[in-house]
mmCIF file of C-alpha atoms in Angstrom:
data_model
loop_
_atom_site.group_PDB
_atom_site.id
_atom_site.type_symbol
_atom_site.label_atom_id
_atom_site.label_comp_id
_atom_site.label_asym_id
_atom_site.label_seq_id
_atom_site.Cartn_x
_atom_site.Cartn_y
_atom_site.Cartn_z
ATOM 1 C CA UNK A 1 0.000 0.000 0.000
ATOM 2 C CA UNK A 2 1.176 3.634 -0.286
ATOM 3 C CA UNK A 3 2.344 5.517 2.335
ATOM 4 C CA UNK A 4 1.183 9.265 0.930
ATOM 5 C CA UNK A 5 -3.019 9.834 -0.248
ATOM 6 C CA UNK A 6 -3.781 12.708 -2.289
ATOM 7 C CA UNK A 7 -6.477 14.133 -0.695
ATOM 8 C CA UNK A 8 -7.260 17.436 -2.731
ATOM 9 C CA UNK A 9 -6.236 19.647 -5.339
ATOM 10 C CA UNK A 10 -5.798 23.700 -4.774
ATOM 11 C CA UNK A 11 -8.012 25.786 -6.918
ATOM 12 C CA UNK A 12 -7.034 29.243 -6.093
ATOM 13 C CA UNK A 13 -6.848 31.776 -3.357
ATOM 14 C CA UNK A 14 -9.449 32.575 -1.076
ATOM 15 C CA UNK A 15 -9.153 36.252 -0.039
ATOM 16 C CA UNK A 16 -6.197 37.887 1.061
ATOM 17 C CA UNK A 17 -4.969 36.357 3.982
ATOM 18 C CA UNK A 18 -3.630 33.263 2.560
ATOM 19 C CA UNK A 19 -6.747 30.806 2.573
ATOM 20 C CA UNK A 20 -7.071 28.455 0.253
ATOM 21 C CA UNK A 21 -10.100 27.201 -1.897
ATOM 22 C CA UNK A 22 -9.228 23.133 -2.465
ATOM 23 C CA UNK A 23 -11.269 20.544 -4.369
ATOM 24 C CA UNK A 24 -11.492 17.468 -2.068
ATOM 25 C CA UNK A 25 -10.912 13.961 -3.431
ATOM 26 C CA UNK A 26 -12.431 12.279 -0.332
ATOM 27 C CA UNK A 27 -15.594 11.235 0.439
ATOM 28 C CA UNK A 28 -16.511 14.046 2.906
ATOM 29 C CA UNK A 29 -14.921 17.600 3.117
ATOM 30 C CA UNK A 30 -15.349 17.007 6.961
ATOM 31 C CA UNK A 31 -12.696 14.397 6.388
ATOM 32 C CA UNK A 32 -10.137 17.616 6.513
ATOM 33 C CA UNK A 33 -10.600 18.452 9.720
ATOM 34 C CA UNK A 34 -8.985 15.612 10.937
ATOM 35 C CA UNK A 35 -5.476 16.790 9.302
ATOM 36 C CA UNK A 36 -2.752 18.457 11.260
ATOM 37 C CA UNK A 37 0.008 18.699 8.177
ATOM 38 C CA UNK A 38 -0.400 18.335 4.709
ATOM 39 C CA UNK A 39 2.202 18.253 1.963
ATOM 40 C CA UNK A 40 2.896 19.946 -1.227
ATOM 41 C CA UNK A 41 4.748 19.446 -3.541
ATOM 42 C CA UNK A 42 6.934 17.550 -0.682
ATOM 43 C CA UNK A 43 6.813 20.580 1.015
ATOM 44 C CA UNK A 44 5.384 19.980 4.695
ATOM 45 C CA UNK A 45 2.652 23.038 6.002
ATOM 46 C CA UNK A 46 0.847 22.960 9.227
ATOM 47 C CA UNK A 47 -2.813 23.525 8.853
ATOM 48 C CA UNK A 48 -3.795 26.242 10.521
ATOM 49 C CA UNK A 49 -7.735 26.045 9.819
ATOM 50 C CA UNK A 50 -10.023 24.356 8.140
ATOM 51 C CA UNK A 51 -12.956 25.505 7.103
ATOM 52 C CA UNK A 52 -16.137 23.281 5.264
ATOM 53 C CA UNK A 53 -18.510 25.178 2.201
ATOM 54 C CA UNK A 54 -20.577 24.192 -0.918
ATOM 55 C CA UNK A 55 -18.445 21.174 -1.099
ATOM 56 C CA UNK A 56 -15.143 23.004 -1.297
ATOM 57 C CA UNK A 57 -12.717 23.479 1.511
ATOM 58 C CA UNK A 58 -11.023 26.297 2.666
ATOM 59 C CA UNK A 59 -7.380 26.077 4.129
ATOM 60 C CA UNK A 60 -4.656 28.386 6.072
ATOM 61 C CA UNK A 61 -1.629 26.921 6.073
ATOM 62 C CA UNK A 62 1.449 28.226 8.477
ATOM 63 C CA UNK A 63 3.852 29.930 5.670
ATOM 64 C CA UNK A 64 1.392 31.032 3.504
ATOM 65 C CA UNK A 65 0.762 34.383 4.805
ATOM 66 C CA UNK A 66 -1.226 36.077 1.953
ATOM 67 C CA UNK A 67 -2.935 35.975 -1.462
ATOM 68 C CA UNK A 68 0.254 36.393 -3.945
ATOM 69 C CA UNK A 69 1.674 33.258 -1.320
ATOM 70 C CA UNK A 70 -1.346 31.415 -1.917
ATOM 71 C CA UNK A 71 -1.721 32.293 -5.770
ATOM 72 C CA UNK A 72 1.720 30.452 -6.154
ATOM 73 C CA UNK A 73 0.240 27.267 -4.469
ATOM 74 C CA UNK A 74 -2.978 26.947 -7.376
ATOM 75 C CA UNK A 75 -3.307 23.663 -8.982
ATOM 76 C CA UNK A 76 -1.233 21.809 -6.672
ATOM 77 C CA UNK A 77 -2.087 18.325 -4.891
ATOM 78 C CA UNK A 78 -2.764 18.309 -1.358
ATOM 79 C CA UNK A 79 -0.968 15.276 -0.173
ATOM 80 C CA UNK A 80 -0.810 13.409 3.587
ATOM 81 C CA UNK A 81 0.751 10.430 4.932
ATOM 82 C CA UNK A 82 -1.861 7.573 5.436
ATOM 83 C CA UNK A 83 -0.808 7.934 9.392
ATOM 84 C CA UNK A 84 -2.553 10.998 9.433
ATOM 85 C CA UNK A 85 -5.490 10.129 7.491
ATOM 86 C CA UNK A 86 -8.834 8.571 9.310
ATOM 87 C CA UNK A 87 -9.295 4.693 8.565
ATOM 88 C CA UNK A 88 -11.562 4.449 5.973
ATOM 89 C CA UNK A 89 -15.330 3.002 6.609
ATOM 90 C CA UNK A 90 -16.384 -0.770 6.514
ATOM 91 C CA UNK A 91 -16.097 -1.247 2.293
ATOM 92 C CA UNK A 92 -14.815 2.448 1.754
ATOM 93 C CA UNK A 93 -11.125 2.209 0.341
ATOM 94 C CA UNK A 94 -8.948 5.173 -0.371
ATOM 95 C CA UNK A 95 -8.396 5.838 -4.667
ATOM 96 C CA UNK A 96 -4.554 5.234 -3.963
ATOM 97 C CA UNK A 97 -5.175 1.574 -2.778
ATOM 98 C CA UNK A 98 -7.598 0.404 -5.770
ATOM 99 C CA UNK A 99 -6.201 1.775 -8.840
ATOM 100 C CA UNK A 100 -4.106 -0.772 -10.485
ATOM 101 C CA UNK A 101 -6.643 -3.830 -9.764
ATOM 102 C CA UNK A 102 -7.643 -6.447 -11.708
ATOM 103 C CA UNK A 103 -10.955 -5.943 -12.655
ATOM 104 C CA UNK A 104 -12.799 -10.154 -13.006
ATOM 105 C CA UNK A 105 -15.785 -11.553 -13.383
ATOM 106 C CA UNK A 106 -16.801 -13.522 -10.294
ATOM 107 C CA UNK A 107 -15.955 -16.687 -13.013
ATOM 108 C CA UNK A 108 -11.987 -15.510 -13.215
ATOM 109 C CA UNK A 109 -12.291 -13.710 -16.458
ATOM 110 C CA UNK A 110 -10.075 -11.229 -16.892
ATOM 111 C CA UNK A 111 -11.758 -7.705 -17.999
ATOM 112 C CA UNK A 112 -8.743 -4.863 -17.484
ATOM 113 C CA UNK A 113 -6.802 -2.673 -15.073
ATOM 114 C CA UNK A 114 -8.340 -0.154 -13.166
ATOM 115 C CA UNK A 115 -7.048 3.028 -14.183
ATOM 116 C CA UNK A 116 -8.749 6.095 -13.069
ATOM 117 C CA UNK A 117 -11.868 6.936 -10.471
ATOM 118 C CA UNK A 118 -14.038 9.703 -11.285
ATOM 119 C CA UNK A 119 -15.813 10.610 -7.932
ATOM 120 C CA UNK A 120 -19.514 11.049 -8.512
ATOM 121 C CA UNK A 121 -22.875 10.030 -6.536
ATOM 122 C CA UNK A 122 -21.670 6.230 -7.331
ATOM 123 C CA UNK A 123 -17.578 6.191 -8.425
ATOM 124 C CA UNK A 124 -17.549 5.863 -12.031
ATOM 125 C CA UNK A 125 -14.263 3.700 -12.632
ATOM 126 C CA UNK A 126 -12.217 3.386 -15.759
ATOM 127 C CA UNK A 127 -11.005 0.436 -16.881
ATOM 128 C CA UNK A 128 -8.006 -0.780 -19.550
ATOM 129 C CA UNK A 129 -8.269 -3.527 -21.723
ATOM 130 C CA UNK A 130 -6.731 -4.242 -25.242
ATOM 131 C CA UNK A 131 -5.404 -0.811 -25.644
ATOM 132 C CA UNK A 132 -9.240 0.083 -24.876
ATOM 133 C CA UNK A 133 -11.402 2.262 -21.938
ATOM 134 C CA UNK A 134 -14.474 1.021 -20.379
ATOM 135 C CA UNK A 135 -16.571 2.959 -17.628
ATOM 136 C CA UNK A 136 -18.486 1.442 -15.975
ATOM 137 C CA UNK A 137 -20.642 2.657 -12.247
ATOM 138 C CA UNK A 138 -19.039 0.752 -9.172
ATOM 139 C CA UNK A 139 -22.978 0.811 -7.990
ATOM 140 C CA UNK A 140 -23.964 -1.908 -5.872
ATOM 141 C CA UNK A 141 -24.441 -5.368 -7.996
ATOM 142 C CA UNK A 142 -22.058 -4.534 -10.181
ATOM 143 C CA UNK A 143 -18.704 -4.653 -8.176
ATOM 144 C CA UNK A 144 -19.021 -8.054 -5.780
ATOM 145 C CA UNK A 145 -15.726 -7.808 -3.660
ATOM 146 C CA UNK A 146 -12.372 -5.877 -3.231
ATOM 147 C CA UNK A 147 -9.656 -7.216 -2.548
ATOM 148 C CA UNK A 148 -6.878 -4.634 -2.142
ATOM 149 C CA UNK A 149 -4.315 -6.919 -0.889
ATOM 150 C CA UNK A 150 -4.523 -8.743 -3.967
ATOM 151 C CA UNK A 151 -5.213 -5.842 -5.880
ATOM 152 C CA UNK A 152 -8.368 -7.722 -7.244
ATOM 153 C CA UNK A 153 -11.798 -6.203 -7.816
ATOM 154 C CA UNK A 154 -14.617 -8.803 -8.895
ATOM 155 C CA UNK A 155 -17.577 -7.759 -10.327
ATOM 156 C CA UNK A 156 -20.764 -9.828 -11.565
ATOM 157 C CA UNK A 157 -20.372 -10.186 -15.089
ATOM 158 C CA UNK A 158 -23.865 -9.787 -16.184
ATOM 159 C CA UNK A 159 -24.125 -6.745 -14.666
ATOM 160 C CA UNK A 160 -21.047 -5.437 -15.874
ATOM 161 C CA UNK A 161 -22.181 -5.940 -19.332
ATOM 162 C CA UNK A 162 -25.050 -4.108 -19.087
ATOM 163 C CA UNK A 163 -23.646 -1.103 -17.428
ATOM 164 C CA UNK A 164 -20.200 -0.785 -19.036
ATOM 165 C CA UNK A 165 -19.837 1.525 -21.678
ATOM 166 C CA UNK A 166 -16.705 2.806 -24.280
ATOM 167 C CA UNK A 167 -16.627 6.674 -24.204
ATOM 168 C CA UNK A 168 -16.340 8.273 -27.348
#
């Protein structure tokens, strides 16, 4: 597994005292509350506050004292060591751990790699097979069980089939 979760993405200054507006990648902007340090660009900052709005978050970090500070900071990933971050739920997993899977049917058949997560009401995942990309919703009947120390995802076939799609 890997040590360091990206956990957001910086989308510009907030103000001009520093704050910044970030684009979460977890499951609940709450979630960044529970971080003391984050790190960009491998650049440690102590978070100084954290505050939760319209699905964005809002960050002062110690040595970013102002806007032009900040401005120099957009588009950056907001990275923390999995020690810091909460333990996911019961059948949550962080991004990090499932990309890279083996996507099978629950009969052993091999569909593709998992190569990219789009977060949405249900996770739309993107799959590689035969130089190929299928999407397809990681809804409930559709993926079966994870296995992420076996980097193995099985999903019912029939299912699969019917929800899968190539994008154009």
């Amino acid at each position: 597994m890997q040590n360091e979760l990206i956990v957001g993405e910086i989308l510009k200054p907030q103000g001009i005292r520093g704050e910044l507006k970030v684009r979460p990648f977890t499951d609940s902007a709450e979630d960044f509350r529970a971080f003391k340090r984050v790190f960009l660009d491998e650049t440690e900052y102590r978070v100084l506050s954290v505050r939760v709005g319209d699905g964005a978050v809002y960050l002062g970090l110690r040595g970013v004292p102002d806007r032009n500070a900040a401005e120099l900071l957009r588009g950056k990933k907001i990275v923390v060591r999995r020690e810091d971050a909460p333990e996911p739920e019961e059948g949550t997993y962080y991004i990090v751990d499932l990309l890279g899977s083996e996507i099978v049917t629950e009969e052993g058949k091999l569909l593709g790699e998992l190569t990219e997560i789009r977060q949405a009401a249900t996770d739309i995942y993107t799959l590689r097979a035969e130089g190929k990309e299928i999407l397809f919703p990681a809804a409930k009947g559709v993926v079966l069980t994870v296995d992420i120390e076996n980097k193995r995802i099985t999903v019912d076939g029939k299912r699969f089939a019917e929800v899968a799609v190539l994008p154009d």
